[in-house]
mmCIF file of C-alpha atoms and ligand atoms in Angstrom:
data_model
loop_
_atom_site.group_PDB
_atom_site.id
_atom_site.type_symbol
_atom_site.label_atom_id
_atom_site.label_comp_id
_atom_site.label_asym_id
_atom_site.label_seq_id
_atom_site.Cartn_x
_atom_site.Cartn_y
_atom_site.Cartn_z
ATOM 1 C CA UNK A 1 80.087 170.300 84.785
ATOM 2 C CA UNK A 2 78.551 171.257 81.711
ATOM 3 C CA UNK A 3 75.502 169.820 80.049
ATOM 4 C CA UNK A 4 77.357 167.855 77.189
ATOM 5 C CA UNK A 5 80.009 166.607 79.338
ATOM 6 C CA UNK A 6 77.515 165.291 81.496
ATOM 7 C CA UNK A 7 75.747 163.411 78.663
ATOM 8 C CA UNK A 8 79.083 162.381 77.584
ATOM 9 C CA UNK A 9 79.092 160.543 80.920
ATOM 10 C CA UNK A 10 75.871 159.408 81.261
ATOM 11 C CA UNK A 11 76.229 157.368 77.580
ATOM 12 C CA UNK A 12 79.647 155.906 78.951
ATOM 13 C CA UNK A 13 77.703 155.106 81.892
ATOM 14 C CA UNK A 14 75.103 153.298 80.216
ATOM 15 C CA UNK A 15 77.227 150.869 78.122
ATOM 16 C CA UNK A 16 79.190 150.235 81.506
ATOM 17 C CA UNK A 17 75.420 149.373 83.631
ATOM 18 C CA UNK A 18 73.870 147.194 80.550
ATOM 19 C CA UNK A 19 76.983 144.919 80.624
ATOM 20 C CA UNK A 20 77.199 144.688 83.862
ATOM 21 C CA UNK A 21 73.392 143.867 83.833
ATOM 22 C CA UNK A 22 73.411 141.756 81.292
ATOM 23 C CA UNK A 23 76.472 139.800 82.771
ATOM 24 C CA UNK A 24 74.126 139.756 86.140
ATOM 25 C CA UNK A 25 71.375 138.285 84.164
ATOM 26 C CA UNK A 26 73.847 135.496 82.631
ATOM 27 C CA UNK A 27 75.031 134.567 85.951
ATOM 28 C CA UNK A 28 72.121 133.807 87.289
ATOM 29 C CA UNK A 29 70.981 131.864 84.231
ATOM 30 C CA UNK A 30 74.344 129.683 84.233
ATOM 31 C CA UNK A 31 73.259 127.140 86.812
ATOM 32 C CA UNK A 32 69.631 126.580 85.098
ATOM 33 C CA UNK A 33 71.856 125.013 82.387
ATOM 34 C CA UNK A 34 72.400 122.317 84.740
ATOM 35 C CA UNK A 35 68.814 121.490 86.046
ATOM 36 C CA UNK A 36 67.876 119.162 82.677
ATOM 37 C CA UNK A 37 70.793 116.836 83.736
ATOM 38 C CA UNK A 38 70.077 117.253 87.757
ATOM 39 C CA UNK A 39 66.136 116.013 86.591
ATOM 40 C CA UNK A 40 67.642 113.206 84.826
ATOM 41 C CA UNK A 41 70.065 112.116 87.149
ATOM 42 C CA UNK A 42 67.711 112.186 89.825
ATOM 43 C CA UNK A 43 65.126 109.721 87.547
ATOM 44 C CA UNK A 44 67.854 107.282 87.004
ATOM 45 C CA UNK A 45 68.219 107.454 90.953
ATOM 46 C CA UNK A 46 64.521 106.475 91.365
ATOM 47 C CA UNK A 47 63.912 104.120 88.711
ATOM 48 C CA UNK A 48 67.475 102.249 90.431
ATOM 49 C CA UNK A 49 65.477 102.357 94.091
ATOM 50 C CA UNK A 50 62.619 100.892 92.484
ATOM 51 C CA UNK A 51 63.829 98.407 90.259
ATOM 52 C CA UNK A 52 66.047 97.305 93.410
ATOM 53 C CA UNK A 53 62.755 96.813 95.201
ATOM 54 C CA UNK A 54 61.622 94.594 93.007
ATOM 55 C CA UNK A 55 64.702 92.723 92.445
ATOM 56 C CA UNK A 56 64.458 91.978 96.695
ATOM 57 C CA UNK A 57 60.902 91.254 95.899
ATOM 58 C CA UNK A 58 61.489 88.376 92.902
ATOM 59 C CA UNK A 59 64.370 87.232 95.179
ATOM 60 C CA UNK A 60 62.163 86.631 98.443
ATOM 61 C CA UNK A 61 59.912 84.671 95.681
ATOM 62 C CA UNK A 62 62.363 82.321 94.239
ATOM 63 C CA UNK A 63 63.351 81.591 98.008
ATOM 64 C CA UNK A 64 59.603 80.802 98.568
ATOM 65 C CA UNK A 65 59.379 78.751 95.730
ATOM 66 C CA UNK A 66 62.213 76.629 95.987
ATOM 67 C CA UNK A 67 60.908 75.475 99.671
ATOM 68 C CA UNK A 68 58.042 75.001 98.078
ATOM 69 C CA UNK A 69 59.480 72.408 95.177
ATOM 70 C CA UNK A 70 61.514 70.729 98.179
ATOM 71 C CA UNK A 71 58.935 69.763 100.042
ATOM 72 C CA UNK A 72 56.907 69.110 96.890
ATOM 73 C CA UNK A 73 60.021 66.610 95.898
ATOM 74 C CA UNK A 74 60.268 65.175 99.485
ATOM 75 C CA UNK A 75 56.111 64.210 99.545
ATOM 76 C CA UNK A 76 56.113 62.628 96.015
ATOM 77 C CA UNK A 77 59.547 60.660 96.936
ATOM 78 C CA UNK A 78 57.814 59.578 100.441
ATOM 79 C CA UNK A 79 55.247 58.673 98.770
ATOM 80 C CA UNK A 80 56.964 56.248 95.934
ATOM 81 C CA UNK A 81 58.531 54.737 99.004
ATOM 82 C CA UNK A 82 55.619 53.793 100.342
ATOM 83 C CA UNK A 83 54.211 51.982 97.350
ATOM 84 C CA UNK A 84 56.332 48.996 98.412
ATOM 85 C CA UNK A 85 54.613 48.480 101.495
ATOM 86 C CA UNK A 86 50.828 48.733 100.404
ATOM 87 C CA UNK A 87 49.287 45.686 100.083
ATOM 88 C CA UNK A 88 45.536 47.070 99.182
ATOM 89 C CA UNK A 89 43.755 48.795 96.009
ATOM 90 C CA UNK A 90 42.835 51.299 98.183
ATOM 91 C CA UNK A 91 46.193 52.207 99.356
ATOM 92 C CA UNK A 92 47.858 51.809 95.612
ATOM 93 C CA UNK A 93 44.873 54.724 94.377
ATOM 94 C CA UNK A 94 45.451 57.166 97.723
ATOM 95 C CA UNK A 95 49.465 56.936 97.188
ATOM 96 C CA UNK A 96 49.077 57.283 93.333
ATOM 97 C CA UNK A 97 47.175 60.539 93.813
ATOM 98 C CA UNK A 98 49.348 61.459 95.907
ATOM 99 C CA UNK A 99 52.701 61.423 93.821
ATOM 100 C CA UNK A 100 50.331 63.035 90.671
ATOM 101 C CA UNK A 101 49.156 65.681 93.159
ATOM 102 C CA UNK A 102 53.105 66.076 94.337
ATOM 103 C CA UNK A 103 53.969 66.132 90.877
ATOM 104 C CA UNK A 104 51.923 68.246 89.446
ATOM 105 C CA UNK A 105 53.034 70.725 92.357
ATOM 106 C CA UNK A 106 56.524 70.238 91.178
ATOM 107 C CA UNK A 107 56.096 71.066 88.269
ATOM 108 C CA UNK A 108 54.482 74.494 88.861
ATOM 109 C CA UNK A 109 56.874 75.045 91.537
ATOM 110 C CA UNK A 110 59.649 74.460 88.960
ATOM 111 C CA UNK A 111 57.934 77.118 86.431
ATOM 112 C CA UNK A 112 57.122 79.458 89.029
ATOM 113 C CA UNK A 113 61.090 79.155 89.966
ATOM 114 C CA UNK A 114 62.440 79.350 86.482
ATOM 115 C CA UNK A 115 59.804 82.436 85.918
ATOM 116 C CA UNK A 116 61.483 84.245 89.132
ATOM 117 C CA UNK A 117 65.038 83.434 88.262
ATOM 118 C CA UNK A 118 64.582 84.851 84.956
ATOM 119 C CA UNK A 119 62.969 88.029 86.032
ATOM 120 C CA UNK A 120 65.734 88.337 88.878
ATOM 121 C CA UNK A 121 68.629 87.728 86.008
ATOM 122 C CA UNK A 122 66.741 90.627 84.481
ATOM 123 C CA UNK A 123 67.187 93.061 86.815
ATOM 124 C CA UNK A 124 69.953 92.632 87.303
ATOM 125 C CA UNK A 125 70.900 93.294 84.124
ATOM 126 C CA UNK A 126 68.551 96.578 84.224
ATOM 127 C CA UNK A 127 69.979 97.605 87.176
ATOM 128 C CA UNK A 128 73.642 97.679 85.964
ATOM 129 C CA UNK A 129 72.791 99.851 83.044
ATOM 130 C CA UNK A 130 71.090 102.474 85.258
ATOM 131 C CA UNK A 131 73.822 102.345 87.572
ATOM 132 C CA UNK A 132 75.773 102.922 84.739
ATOM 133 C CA UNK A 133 74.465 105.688 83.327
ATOM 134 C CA UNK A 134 74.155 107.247 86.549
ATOM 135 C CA UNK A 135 77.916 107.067 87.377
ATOM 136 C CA UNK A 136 78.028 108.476 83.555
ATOM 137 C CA UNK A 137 75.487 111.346 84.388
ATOM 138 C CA UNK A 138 77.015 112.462 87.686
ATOM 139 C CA UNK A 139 80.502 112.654 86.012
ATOM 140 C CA UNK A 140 79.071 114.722 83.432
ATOM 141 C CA UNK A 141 77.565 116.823 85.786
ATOM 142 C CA UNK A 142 80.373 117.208 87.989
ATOM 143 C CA UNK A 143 82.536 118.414 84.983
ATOM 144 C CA UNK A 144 80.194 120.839 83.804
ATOM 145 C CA UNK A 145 79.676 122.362 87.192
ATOM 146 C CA UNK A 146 83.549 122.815 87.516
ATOM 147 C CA UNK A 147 83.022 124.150 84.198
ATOM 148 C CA UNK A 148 80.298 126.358 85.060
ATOM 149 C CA UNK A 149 82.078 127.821 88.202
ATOM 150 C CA UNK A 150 84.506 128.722 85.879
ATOM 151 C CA UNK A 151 82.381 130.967 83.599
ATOM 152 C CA UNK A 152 80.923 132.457 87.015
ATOM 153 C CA UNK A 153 83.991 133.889 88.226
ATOM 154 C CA UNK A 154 85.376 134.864 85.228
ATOM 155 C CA UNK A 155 81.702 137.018 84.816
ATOM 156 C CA UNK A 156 82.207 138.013 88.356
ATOM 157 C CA UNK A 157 85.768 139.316 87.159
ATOM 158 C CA UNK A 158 84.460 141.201 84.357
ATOM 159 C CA UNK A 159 81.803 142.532 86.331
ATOM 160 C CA UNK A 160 84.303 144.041 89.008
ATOM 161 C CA UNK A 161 85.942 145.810 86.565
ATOM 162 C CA UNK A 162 83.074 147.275 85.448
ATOM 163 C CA UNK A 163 82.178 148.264 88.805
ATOM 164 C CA UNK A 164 85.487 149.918 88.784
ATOM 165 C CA UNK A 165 84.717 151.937 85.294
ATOM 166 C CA UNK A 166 81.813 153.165 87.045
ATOM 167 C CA UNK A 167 83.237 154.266 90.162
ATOM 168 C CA UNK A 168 86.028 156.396 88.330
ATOM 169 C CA UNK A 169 82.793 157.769 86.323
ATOM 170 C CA UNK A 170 80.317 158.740 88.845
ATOM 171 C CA UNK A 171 81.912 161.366 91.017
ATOM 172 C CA UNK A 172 80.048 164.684 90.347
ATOM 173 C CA UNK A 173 77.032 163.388 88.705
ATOM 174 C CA UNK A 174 74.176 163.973 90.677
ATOM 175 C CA UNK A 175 73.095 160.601 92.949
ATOM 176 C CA UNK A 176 69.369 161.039 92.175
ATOM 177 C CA UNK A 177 70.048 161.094 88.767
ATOM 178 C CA UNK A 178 72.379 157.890 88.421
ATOM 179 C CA UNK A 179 69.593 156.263 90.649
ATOM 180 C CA UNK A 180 66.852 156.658 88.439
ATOM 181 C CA UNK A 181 69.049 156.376 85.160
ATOM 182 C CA UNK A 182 70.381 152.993 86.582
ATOM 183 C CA UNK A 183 66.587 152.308 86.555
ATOM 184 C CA UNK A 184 65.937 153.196 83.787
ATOM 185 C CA UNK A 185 68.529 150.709 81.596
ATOM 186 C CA UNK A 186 67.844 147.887 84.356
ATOM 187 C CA UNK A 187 64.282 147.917 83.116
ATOM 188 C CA UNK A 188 64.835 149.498 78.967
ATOM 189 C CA UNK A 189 67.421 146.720 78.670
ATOM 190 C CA UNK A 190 70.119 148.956 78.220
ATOM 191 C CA UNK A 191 68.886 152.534 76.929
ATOM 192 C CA UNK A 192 68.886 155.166 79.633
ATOM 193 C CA UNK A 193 69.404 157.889 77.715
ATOM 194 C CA UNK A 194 67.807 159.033 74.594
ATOM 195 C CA UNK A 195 67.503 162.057 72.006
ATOM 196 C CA UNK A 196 64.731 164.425 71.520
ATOM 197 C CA UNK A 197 64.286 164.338 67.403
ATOM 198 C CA UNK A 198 61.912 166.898 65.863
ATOM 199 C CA UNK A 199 60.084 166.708 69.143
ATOM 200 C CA UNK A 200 59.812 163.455 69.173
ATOM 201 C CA UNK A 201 61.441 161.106 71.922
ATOM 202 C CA UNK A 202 63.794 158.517 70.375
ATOM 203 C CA UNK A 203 62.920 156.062 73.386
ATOM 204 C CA UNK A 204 59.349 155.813 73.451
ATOM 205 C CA UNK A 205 58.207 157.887 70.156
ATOM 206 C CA UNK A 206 56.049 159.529 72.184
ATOM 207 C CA UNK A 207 55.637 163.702 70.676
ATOM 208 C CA UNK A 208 56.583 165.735 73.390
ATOM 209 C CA UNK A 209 55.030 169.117 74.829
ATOM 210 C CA UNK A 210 57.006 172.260 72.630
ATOM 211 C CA UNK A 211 57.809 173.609 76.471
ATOM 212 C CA UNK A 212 59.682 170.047 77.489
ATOM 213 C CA UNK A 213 61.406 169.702 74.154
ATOM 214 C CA UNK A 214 62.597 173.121 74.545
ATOM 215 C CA UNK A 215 63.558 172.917 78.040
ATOM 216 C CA UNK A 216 65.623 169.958 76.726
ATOM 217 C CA UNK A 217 66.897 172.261 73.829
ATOM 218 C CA UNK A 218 68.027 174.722 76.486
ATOM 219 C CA UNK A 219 70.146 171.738 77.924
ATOM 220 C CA UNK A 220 70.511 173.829 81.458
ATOM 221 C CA UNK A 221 69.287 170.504 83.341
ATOM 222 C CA UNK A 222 68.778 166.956 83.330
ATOM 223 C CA UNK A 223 65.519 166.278 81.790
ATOM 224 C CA UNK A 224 63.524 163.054 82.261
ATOM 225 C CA UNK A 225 60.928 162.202 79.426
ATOM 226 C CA UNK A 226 57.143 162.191 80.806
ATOM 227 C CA UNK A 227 56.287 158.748 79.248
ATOM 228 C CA UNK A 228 59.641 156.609 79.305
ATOM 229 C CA UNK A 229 61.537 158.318 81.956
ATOM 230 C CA UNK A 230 64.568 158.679 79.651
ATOM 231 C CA UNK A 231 67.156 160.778 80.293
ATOM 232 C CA UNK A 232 66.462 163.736 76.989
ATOM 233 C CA UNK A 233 69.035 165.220 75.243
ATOM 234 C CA UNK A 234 68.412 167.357 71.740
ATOM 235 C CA UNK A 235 69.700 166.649 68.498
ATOM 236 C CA UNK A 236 69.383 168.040 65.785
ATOM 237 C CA UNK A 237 66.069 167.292 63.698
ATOM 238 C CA UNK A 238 66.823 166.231 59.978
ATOM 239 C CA UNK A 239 64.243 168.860 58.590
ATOM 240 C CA UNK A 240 65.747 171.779 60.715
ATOM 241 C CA UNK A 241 64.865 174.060 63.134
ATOM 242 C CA UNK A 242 61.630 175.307 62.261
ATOM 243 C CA UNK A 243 59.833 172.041 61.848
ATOM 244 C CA UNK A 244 60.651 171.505 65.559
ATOM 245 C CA UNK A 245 58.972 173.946 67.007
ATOM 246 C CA UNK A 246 55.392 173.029 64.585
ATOM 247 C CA UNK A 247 53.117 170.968 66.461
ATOM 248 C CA UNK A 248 51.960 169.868 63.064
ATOM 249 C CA UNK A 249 55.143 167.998 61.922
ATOM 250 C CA UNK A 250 57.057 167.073 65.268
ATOM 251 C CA UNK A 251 55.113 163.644 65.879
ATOM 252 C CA UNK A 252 55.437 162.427 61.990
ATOM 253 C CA UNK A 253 56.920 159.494 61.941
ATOM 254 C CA UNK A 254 58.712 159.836 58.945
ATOM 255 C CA UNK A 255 61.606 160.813 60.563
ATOM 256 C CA UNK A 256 62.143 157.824 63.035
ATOM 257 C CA UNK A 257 63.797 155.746 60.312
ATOM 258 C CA UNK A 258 66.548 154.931 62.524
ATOM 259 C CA UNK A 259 64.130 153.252 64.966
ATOM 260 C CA UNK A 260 62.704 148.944 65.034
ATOM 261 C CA UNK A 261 59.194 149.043 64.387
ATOM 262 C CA UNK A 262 59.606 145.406 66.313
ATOM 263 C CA UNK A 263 60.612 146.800 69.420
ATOM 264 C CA UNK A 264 58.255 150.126 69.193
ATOM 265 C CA UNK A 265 55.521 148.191 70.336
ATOM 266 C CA UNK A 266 57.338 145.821 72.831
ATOM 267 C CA UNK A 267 58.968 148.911 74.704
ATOM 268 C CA UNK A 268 55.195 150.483 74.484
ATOM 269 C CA UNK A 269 53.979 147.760 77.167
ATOM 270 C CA UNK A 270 57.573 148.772 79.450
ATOM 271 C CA UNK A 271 56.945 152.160 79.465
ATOM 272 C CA UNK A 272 53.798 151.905 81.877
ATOM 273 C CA UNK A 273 55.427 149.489 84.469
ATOM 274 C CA UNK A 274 58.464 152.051 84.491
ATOM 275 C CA UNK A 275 56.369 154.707 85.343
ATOM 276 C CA UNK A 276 54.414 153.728 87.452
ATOM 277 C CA UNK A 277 57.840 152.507 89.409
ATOM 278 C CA UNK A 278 58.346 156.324 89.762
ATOM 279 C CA UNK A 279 54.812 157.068 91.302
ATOM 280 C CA UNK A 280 56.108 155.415 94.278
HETATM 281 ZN ZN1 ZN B 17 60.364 158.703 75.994
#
């Protein structure tokens, strides 16, 4: 195969691998969407549990407190009774501190009741809004999921046509090569393969030694670049031939105008994890 038709291939390649990476990435993304909702959901669950605890809690209380007022009632009404049948002073004060005593226990009882009741009727009330919005939230979540399953397999689909593209691309290119170039735009986010400008690597701007760039010139094999592990092919410089072969000139950066100075330093940082992937 010659050289060109091979880099032909290789940039076909590399627009079929970053969508099909970049579809991977979304996939696994997709169900993070969901894990805001999931946390809230599973709050509303809680604060329900708890709030039910201490709706049993105020409940066993009122229960408590209305034996309490009974019996309160029954020993100030026993009492009153008896106040026909004394017949001393004595009697009259014991049984009259005895129904203020009763009374007075009433009367707590009674706000101690009322105090319950109103905190039960409460949470009630609290507890029927969470419920709510937790029969809200989990239909909401449901939908999205089905919604969400969806968008997975219709990724999925796109990626299996891709996988597909590739396969009808791949035969006769050599395996080590579409290893390491797969590599390559896993970790470049998309750019496997680059062109050698004036010397200069278009991946990494890094200059490159005059024997590499020409060995790239020569195009007779697949040539990696030293600092980004790029794939190299040549191009043309802008200034001509003879500038490309001076030392002087070849790193200038006055002729990467077609590069991001915003990403220059961000893929600077890459290019020392990706090589030292290869040392392996
Ligand atoms: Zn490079």
């Amino acid at each position: 195969m010659a050289m060109d038709e091979v880099f032909d291939k290789l940039r076909t390649l590399q627009d079929i691998l970053s969508e099909k990476f970049a579809l991977e990435q979304q996939i696994q993304e997709i169900p993070k969407l969901l894990s805001t909702q999931e946390e809230l959901l599973a709050r509303l669950k809680k604060s329900f549990i708890e709030k039910n605890q201490d709706y049993e809690t105020a409940k066993a209380s009122e229960s408590e407190f209305f034996n309490l007022l009974g019996d309160a009632e029954k020993a100030r009404e026993r009492a009153e009774k008896n106040m026909d049948v004394i017949s001393t002073q004595r009697e009259y004060e014991a049984l009259d501190k005895e129904i203020r005593d009763a009374s007075e226990k009433e009367q707590q009882y009674r706000k101690d009741l009322q105090r319950e009741e109103r905190q039960i009727a409460d949470l009630d009330e609290q507890m029927k809004q969470t419920a709510a919005l937790i029969e809200q939230q989990e239909a909401d979540l449901a939908e999205r999921r089905v919604g969400i399953e969806a968008e997975i397999a219709e990724k999925k689909a796109q990626m299996d046509k891709l996988a597909q593209d590739e396969k009808n691309l791949t035969p006769g290119l050599d395996p080590e090569v579409l290893f390491k170039f797969e590599r390559i735009i896993r970790n470049k986010m998309g750019r496997g393969i680059v062109a050698i400008k004036g010397g200069v690597c278009m991946g990494c701007h890094m200059i490159l030694p005059i024997q590499f760039a020409n060995d790239v010139r020569k195009g007779e094999e697949i040539v990696f670049c030293p600092y980004c592990s790029r794939i190299l092919y040549y191009e043309e410089s802008e200034q001509g031939e003879e500038e490309f072969f001076d030392t002087e000139d070849s790193g200038s950066l006055s002729d990467l105008d077609d590069t991001d100075e915003d990403d220059f330093e961000e893929e600077e940082e890459e290019e020392e994890k990706v090589n030292a992937d290869y040392e392996e």
